[in-house]
Amino acid sequence: QVQLVQSGAEVKKPGASVKVSCKASGYTFTNYDINWVRQAPGQGLEWMGWMNPHSSATGYAQKFQGRVTMTRDTSTNTAFMVLNSLTSEDTAVYYCARTSYSFGKGSLDYWGQGTLVTVSS
Amino acid sequence: DIVMTQSPDSLAVSLGERATINCKSSQSILYNSHNNYYLAWYQQKPGQPPKLLIYWASTRDSGVPDRFAGSGSGTDFTLTISSLQAEDVAVYYCQQYSNTPPTFGQGTQVEIK
């Protein structure tokens, strides 16, 4: 069965960086894009960007351009998201989610369990 | 960016009654001439990630009960829960995946009356 398992909760100080991992299993990792979506406490869902694990191509929401990097390790079927220059407004649960179609646009059919990132001095 | 606007923000429905959530896109998200749209619906329960319910505006994901139905056309879409069950208490989000960035509605909280 398809699973996305994320790394554990993080506490960071303002100005620091955080790296969240997302380990995929149960399908061919390189065939489906991985997206990152975050959710601030009590708020809605915000898409951050996507990565193609086959080509390593990426696309980021304008809001995060220059501050986020999405990478992958195909030897371990793991996707990574690094967010730099953290502020308290980055406190949120970060999710990885798979695009449902191998090629082209799709909904998000499988989600990781979420990683809480808390930014506090 | 395409703006997705849901209504209402919250609703309370009696068990066994119908719940209807609306979602409006700020521009067309039409996929093809067969009335398919780049629209998905998700259900999120407290402390859990979102779960895909509906894609292409009206196709139920595998294992989703048939009391959940998606419909709509143009820029107006609807998620209907035909007979609300206790386990349906959650926040529901619509999402367009026609354009980048994909965008979500603000969410609709469904509760039991």
mmCIF file of C-alpha atoms in Angstrom:
data_model
loop_
_atom_site.group_PDB
_atom_site.id
_atom_site.type_symbol
_atom_site.label_atom_id
_atom_site.label_comp_id
_atom_site.label_asym_id
_atom_site.label_seq_id
_atom_site.Cartn_x
_atom_site.Cartn_y
_atom_site.Cartn_z
ATOM 1 C CA GLN A 1 0.000 0.000 0.000
ATOM 2 C CA VAL A 2 1.114 3.518 -0.716
ATOM 3 C CA GLN A 3 2.612 5.279 2.281
ATOM 4 C CA LEU A 4 4.332 8.590 2.859
ATOM 5 C CA VAL A 5 6.100 8.732 6.212
ATOM 6 C CA GLN A 6 7.473 12.055 7.386
ATOM 7 C CA SER A 7 10.156 12.970 9.874
ATOM 8 C CA GLY A 8 9.360 14.075 13.404
ATOM 9 C CA ALA A 9 8.456 17.393 14.920
ATOM 10 C CA GLU A 10 11.003 20.196 14.958
ATOM 11 C CA VAL A 11 11.536 23.268 17.107
ATOM 12 C CA LYS A 12 13.616 26.012 15.533
ATOM 13 C CA LYS A 13 14.713 29.505 16.399
ATOM 14 C CA PRO A 14 13.904 32.458 14.178
ATOM 15 C CA GLY A 15 16.366 32.729 11.325
ATOM 16 C CA ALA A 16 17.169 29.025 11.317
ATOM 17 C CA SER A 17 16.420 26.437 8.647
ATOM 18 C CA VAL A 18 14.395 23.239 8.837
ATOM 19 C CA LYS A 19 14.617 20.087 6.752
ATOM 20 C CA VAL A 20 11.618 17.770 6.578
ATOM 21 C CA SER A 21 11.784 14.340 4.978
ATOM 22 C CA CYS A 22 9.073 12.246 3.347
ATOM 23 C CA LYS A 23 9.794 8.564 2.716
ATOM 24 C CA ALA A 24 7.641 6.917 0.076
ATOM 25 C CA SER A 25 6.785 3.253 -0.195
ATOM 26 C CA GLY A 26 4.307 1.016 -1.978
ATOM 27 C CA TYR A 27 4.722 2.536 -5.438
ATOM 28 C CA THR A 28 7.381 3.598 -7.937
ATOM 29 C CA PHE A 29 8.720 6.767 -6.342
ATOM 30 C CA THR A 30 9.960 8.332 -9.560
ATOM 31 C CA ASN A 31 6.613 8.079 -11.333
ATOM 32 C CA TYR A 32 4.650 10.630 -9.295
ATOM 33 C CA ASP A 33 5.317 14.215 -8.280
ATOM 34 C CA ILE A 34 5.600 15.082 -4.600
ATOM 35 C CA ASN A 35 3.982 18.263 -3.322
ATOM 36 C CA TRP A 36 4.471 20.102 -0.060
ATOM 37 C CA VAL A 37 1.485 21.725 1.636
ATOM 38 C CA ARG A 38 1.480 23.491 4.974
ATOM 39 C CA GLN A 39 -1.193 24.334 7.507
ATOM 40 C CA ALA A 40 -0.727 26.966 10.184
ATOM 41 C CA PRO A 41 -2.521 26.343 13.507
ATOM 42 C CA GLY A 42 -6.265 26.599 13.013
ATOM 43 C CA GLN A 43 -5.840 27.687 9.408
ATOM 44 C CA GLY A 44 -6.368 26.286 5.929
ATOM 45 C CA LEU A 45 -4.103 24.522 3.461
ATOM 46 C CA GLU A 46 -1.323 26.331 1.616
ATOM 47 C CA TRP A 47 0.534 24.769 -1.303
ATOM 48 C CA MET A 48 4.281 25.400 -1.236
ATOM 49 C CA GLY A 49 5.608 23.623 -4.302
ATOM 50 C CA TRP A 50 6.206 20.379 -6.161
ATOM 51 C CA MET A 51 9.083 18.179 -7.187
ATOM 52 C CA ASN A 52 9.382 15.555 -9.891
ATOM 53 C CA PRO A 53 11.429 12.722 -8.336
ATOM 54 C CA HIS A 54 12.460 11.402 -11.745
ATOM 55 C CA SER A 55 13.939 14.589 -13.182
ATOM 56 C CA SER A 56 14.323 16.513 -9.903
ATOM 57 C CA ALA A 57 12.497 19.403 -11.560
ATOM 58 C CA THR A 58 10.778 21.696 -9.098
ATOM 59 C CA GLY A 59 8.199 24.458 -8.984
ATOM 60 C CA TYR A 60 7.644 26.726 -6.021
ATOM 61 C CA ALA A 61 4.863 29.032 -4.975
ATOM 62 C CA GLN A 62 5.949 32.613 -5.461
ATOM 63 C CA LYS A 63 5.582 33.264 -1.740
ATOM 64 C CA PHE A 64 8.370 30.786 -0.983
ATOM 65 C CA GLN A 65 10.684 31.434 -3.933
ATOM 66 C CA GLY A 66 14.239 31.874 -2.740
ATOM 67 C CA ARG A 67 13.492 30.415 0.674
ATOM 68 C CA VAL A 68 12.470 26.820 -0.071
ATOM 69 C CA THR A 69 14.293 23.945 -1.714
ATOM 70 C CA MET A 70 12.808 20.570 -2.592
ATOM 71 C CA THR A 71 15.079 17.634 -3.336
ATOM 72 C CA ARG A 72 15.011 13.869 -3.353
ATOM 73 C CA ASP A 73 17.134 10.776 -2.853
ATOM 74 C CA THR A 74 16.016 8.065 -5.245
ATOM 75 C CA SER A 75 18.158 5.452 -3.497
ATOM 76 C CA THR A 76 15.943 5.720 -0.419
ATOM 77 C CA ASN A 77 12.726 6.931 -2.095
ATOM 78 C CA THR A 78 12.764 10.023 0.078
ATOM 79 C CA ALA A 79 11.772 13.584 -0.680
ATOM 80 C CA PHE A 80 13.061 16.537 1.298
ATOM 81 C CA MET A 81 11.879 20.085 1.881
ATOM 82 C CA VAL A 82 14.189 22.732 3.311
ATOM 83 C CA LEU A 83 12.777 26.067 4.426
ATOM 84 C CA ASN A 84 15.232 28.833 5.335
ATOM 85 C CA SER A 85 15.066 32.073 7.310
ATOM 86 C CA LEU A 86 12.281 30.851 9.539
ATOM 87 C CA THR A 87 9.962 33.246 11.338
ATOM 88 C CA SER A 88 7.114 32.631 13.760
ATOM 89 C CA GLU A 89 4.758 32.760 10.778
ATOM 90 C CA ASP A 90 6.314 29.525 9.526
ATOM 91 C CA THR A 91 4.967 27.646 12.543
ATOM 92 C CA ALA A 92 2.763 25.046 10.904
ATOM 93 C CA VAL A 93 2.215 21.400 10.101
ATOM 94 C CA TYR A 94 4.005 20.539 6.877
ATOM 95 C CA TYR A 95 2.625 17.762 4.696
ATOM 96 C CA CYS A 96 4.029 15.961 1.710
ATOM 97 C CA ALA A 97 1.429 14.686 -0.741
ATOM 98 C CA ARG A 98 1.581 12.696 -3.958
ATOM 99 C CA THR A 99 0.074 13.935 -7.208
ATOM 100 C CA SER A 100 -2.378 11.299 -8.361
ATOM 101 C CA TYR A 101 -1.328 11.276 -12.017
ATOM 102 C CA SER A 102 2.020 10.124 -13.304
ATOM 103 C CA PHE A 103 1.973 12.683 -16.071
ATOM 104 C CA GLY A 104 0.055 15.910 -15.981
ATOM 105 C CA LYS A 105 -2.166 17.560 -13.483
ATOM 106 C CA GLY A 106 -3.771 15.654 -10.674
ATOM 107 C CA SER A 107 -5.301 15.837 -7.252
ATOM 108 C CA LEU A 108 -3.349 14.856 -4.144
ATOM 109 C CA ASP A 109 -4.197 11.251 -3.445
ATOM 110 C CA TYR A 110 -1.829 10.244 -0.654
ATOM 111 C CA TRP A 111 -0.575 12.410 2.193
ATOM 112 C CA GLY A 112 2.093 12.070 4.809
ATOM 113 C CA GLN A 113 1.091 12.239 8.451
ATOM 114 C CA GLY A 114 2.432 15.774 8.789
ATOM 115 C CA THR A 115 5.420 17.311 10.551
ATOM 116 C CA LEU A 116 4.897 20.070 13.093
ATOM 117 C CA VAL A 117 7.501 22.792 12.808
ATOM 118 C CA THR A 118 7.488 25.299 15.652
ATOM 119 C CA VAL A 119 9.496 28.493 15.335
ATOM 120 C CA SER A 120 10.098 30.146 18.666
ATOM 121 C CA SER A 121 12.840 32.102 20.364
ATOM 122 C CA ASP B 1 -3.749 32.795 -8.888
ATOM 123 C CA ILE B 2 -7.178 31.152 -9.026
ATOM 124 C CA VAL B 3 -9.181 31.980 -5.917
ATOM 125 C CA MET B 4 -11.426 29.269 -4.515
ATOM 126 C CA THR B 5 -14.262 30.494 -2.306
ATOM 127 C CA GLN B 6 -16.292 28.086 -0.218
ATOM 128 C CA SER B 7 -19.646 28.643 1.439
ATOM 129 C CA PRO B 8 -20.709 28.421 4.123
ATOM 130 C CA ASP B 9 -17.743 28.584 6.476
ATOM 131 C CA SER B 10 -19.542 26.194 8.783
ATOM 132 C CA LEU B 11 -22.772 24.278 8.955
ATOM 133 C CA ALA B 12 -24.572 22.092 11.434
ATOM 134 C CA VAL B 13 -26.729 19.265 10.122
ATOM 135 C CA SER B 14 -28.788 16.633 11.900
ATOM 136 C CA LEU B 15 -27.710 13.022 11.640
ATOM 137 C CA GLY B 16 -29.162 11.449 8.504
ATOM 138 C CA GLU B 17 -29.832 14.800 6.867
ATOM 139 C CA ARG B 18 -28.194 16.301 3.798
ATOM 140 C CA ALA B 19 -25.169 18.574 3.973
ATOM 141 C CA THR B 20 -24.260 20.788 1.025
ATOM 142 C CA ILE B 21 -20.997 22.687 0.593
ATOM 143 C CA ASN B 22 -20.395 25.105 -2.245
ATOM 144 C CA CYS B 23 -17.161 26.095 -3.927
ATOM 145 C CA LYS B 24 -16.657 28.795 -6.527
ATOM 146 C CA SER B 25 -13.550 29.292 -8.653
ATOM 147 C CA SER B 26 -12.492 32.748 -9.824
ATOM 148 C CA GLN B 27 -11.902 31.456 -13.355
ATOM 149 C CA SER B 28 -12.586 28.382 -15.449
ATOM 150 C CA ILE B 29 -11.021 25.114 -14.355
ATOM 151 C CA LEU B 30 -12.538 23.053 -17.152
ATOM 152 C CA TYR B 31 -10.574 19.987 -18.181
ATOM 153 C CA ASN B 32 -12.376 18.709 -21.263
ATOM 154 C CA SER B 33 -15.592 18.723 -23.239
ATOM 155 C CA HIS B 34 -16.966 15.865 -21.134
ATOM 156 C CA ASN B 35 -17.660 18.265 -18.304
ATOM 157 C CA ASN B 36 -14.634 17.230 -16.283
ATOM 158 C CA TYR B 37 -13.045 19.859 -14.142
ATOM 159 C CA TYR B 38 -9.728 20.139 -12.353
ATOM 160 C CA LEU B 39 -11.434 20.144 -8.973
ATOM 161 C CA ALA B 40 -10.953 17.981 -5.898
ATOM 162 C CA TRP B 41 -12.588 17.732 -2.493
ATOM 163 C CA TYR B 42 -10.783 16.720 0.690
ATOM 164 C CA GLN B 43 -11.938 15.812 4.165
ATOM 165 C CA GLN B 44 -9.780 16.650 7.158
ATOM 166 C CA LYS B 45 -10.489 15.391 10.660
ATOM 167 C CA PRO B 46 -8.721 16.877 13.699
ATOM 168 C CA GLY B 47 -5.103 15.826 13.984
ATOM 169 C CA GLN B 48 -5.148 14.046 10.620
ATOM 170 C CA PRO B 49 -3.921 14.911 7.136
ATOM 171 C CA PRO B 50 -6.474 15.718 4.471
ATOM 172 C CA LYS B 51 -8.068 12.761 2.729
ATOM 173 C CA LEU B 52 -9.002 12.836 -0.946
ATOM 174 C CA LEU B 53 -12.741 12.309 -1.443
ATOM 175 C CA ILE B 54 -13.531 13.495 -4.967
ATOM 176 C CA TYR B 55 -11.477 14.342 -8.057
ATOM 177 C CA TRP B 56 -12.380 15.565 -11.545
ATOM 178 C CA ALA B 57 -15.212 17.315 -9.668
ATOM 179 C CA SER B 58 -17.400 14.228 -9.466
ATOM 180 C CA THR B 59 -15.314 11.022 -9.291
ATOM 181 C CA ARG B 60 -15.202 9.412 -5.859
ATOM 182 C CA ASP B 61 -11.829 8.144 -4.750
ATOM 183 C CA SER B 62 -11.497 4.461 -3.965
ATOM 184 C CA GLY B 63 -13.280 3.466 -0.762
ATOM 185 C CA VAL B 64 -15.185 6.731 -0.339
ATOM 186 C CA PRO B 65 -18.807 6.048 0.676
ATOM 187 C CA ASP B 66 -21.396 6.813 -1.960
ATOM 188 C CA ARG B 67 -23.163 9.275 0.332
ATOM 189 C CA PHE B 68 -20.448 11.717 -0.819
ATOM 190 C CA ALA B 69 -21.126 13.232 -4.231
ATOM 191 C CA GLY B 70 -19.449 15.991 -6.180
ATOM 192 C CA SER B 71 -21.142 18.024 -8.872
ATOM 193 C CA GLY B 72 -21.025 21.320 -10.637
ATOM 194 C CA SER B 73 -20.122 23.104 -13.827
ATOM 195 C CA GLY B 74 -18.663 26.363 -15.008
ATOM 196 C CA THR B 75 -17.155 27.901 -11.940
ATOM 197 C CA ASP B 76 -19.607 26.590 -9.341
ATOM 198 C CA PHE B 77 -19.188 23.243 -7.619
ATOM 199 C CA THR B 78 -20.892 21.365 -4.818
ATOM 200 C CA LEU B 79 -20.036 18.601 -2.384
ATOM 201 C CA THR B 80 -23.110 16.851 -1.040
ATOM 202 C CA ILE B 81 -23.240 14.437 1.861
ATOM 203 C CA SER B 82 -26.594 12.795 1.324
ATOM 204 C CA SER B 83 -27.082 11.378 4.824
ATOM 205 C CA LEU B 84 -24.731 12.807 7.419
ATOM 206 C CA GLN B 85 -23.049 10.313 9.712
ATOM 207 C CA ALA B 86 -21.231 11.049 12.965
ATOM 208 C CA GLU B 87 -17.906 10.154 11.357
ATOM 209 C CA ASP B 88 -18.393 12.865 8.725
ATOM 210 C CA VAL B 89 -17.700 15.634 11.244
ATOM 211 C CA ALA B 90 -14.670 17.324 9.679
ATOM 212 C CA VAL B 91 -13.441 20.292 7.698
ATOM 213 C CA TYR B 92 -13.929 20.004 3.951
ATOM 214 C CA TYR B 93 -11.744 21.728 1.372
ATOM 215 C CA CYS B 94 -12.103 22.176 -2.359
ATOM 216 C CA GLN B 95 -8.980 22.534 -4.491
ATOM 217 C CA GLN B 96 -8.315 23.452 -8.100
ATOM 218 C CA TYR B 97 -5.409 21.819 -9.872
ATOM 219 C CA SER B 98 -5.860 23.434 -13.253
ATOM 220 C CA ASN B 99 -3.292 26.171 -12.788
ATOM 221 C CA THR B 100 -0.103 26.535 -10.811
ATOM 222 C CA PRO B 101 -0.206 27.231 -7.954
ATOM 223 C CA PRO B 102 -2.918 24.769 -6.991
ATOM 224 C CA THR B 103 -5.195 26.576 -4.574
ATOM 225 C CA PHE B 104 -7.596 25.547 -1.852
ATOM 226 C CA GLY B 105 -10.803 26.984 -0.559
ATOM 227 C CA GLN B 106 -10.774 28.272 2.994
ATOM 228 C CA GLY B 107 -12.553 25.194 4.321
ATOM 229 C CA THR B 108 -16.042 24.399 5.611
ATOM 230 C CA GLN B 109 -16.550 22.947 9.085
ATOM 231 C CA VAL B 110 -19.339 20.362 9.207
ATOM 232 C CA GLU B 111 -20.846 19.577 12.611
ATOM 233 C CA ILE B 112 -23.774 17.644 13.998
ATOM 234 C CA LYS B 113 -26.831 19.664 14.978
#
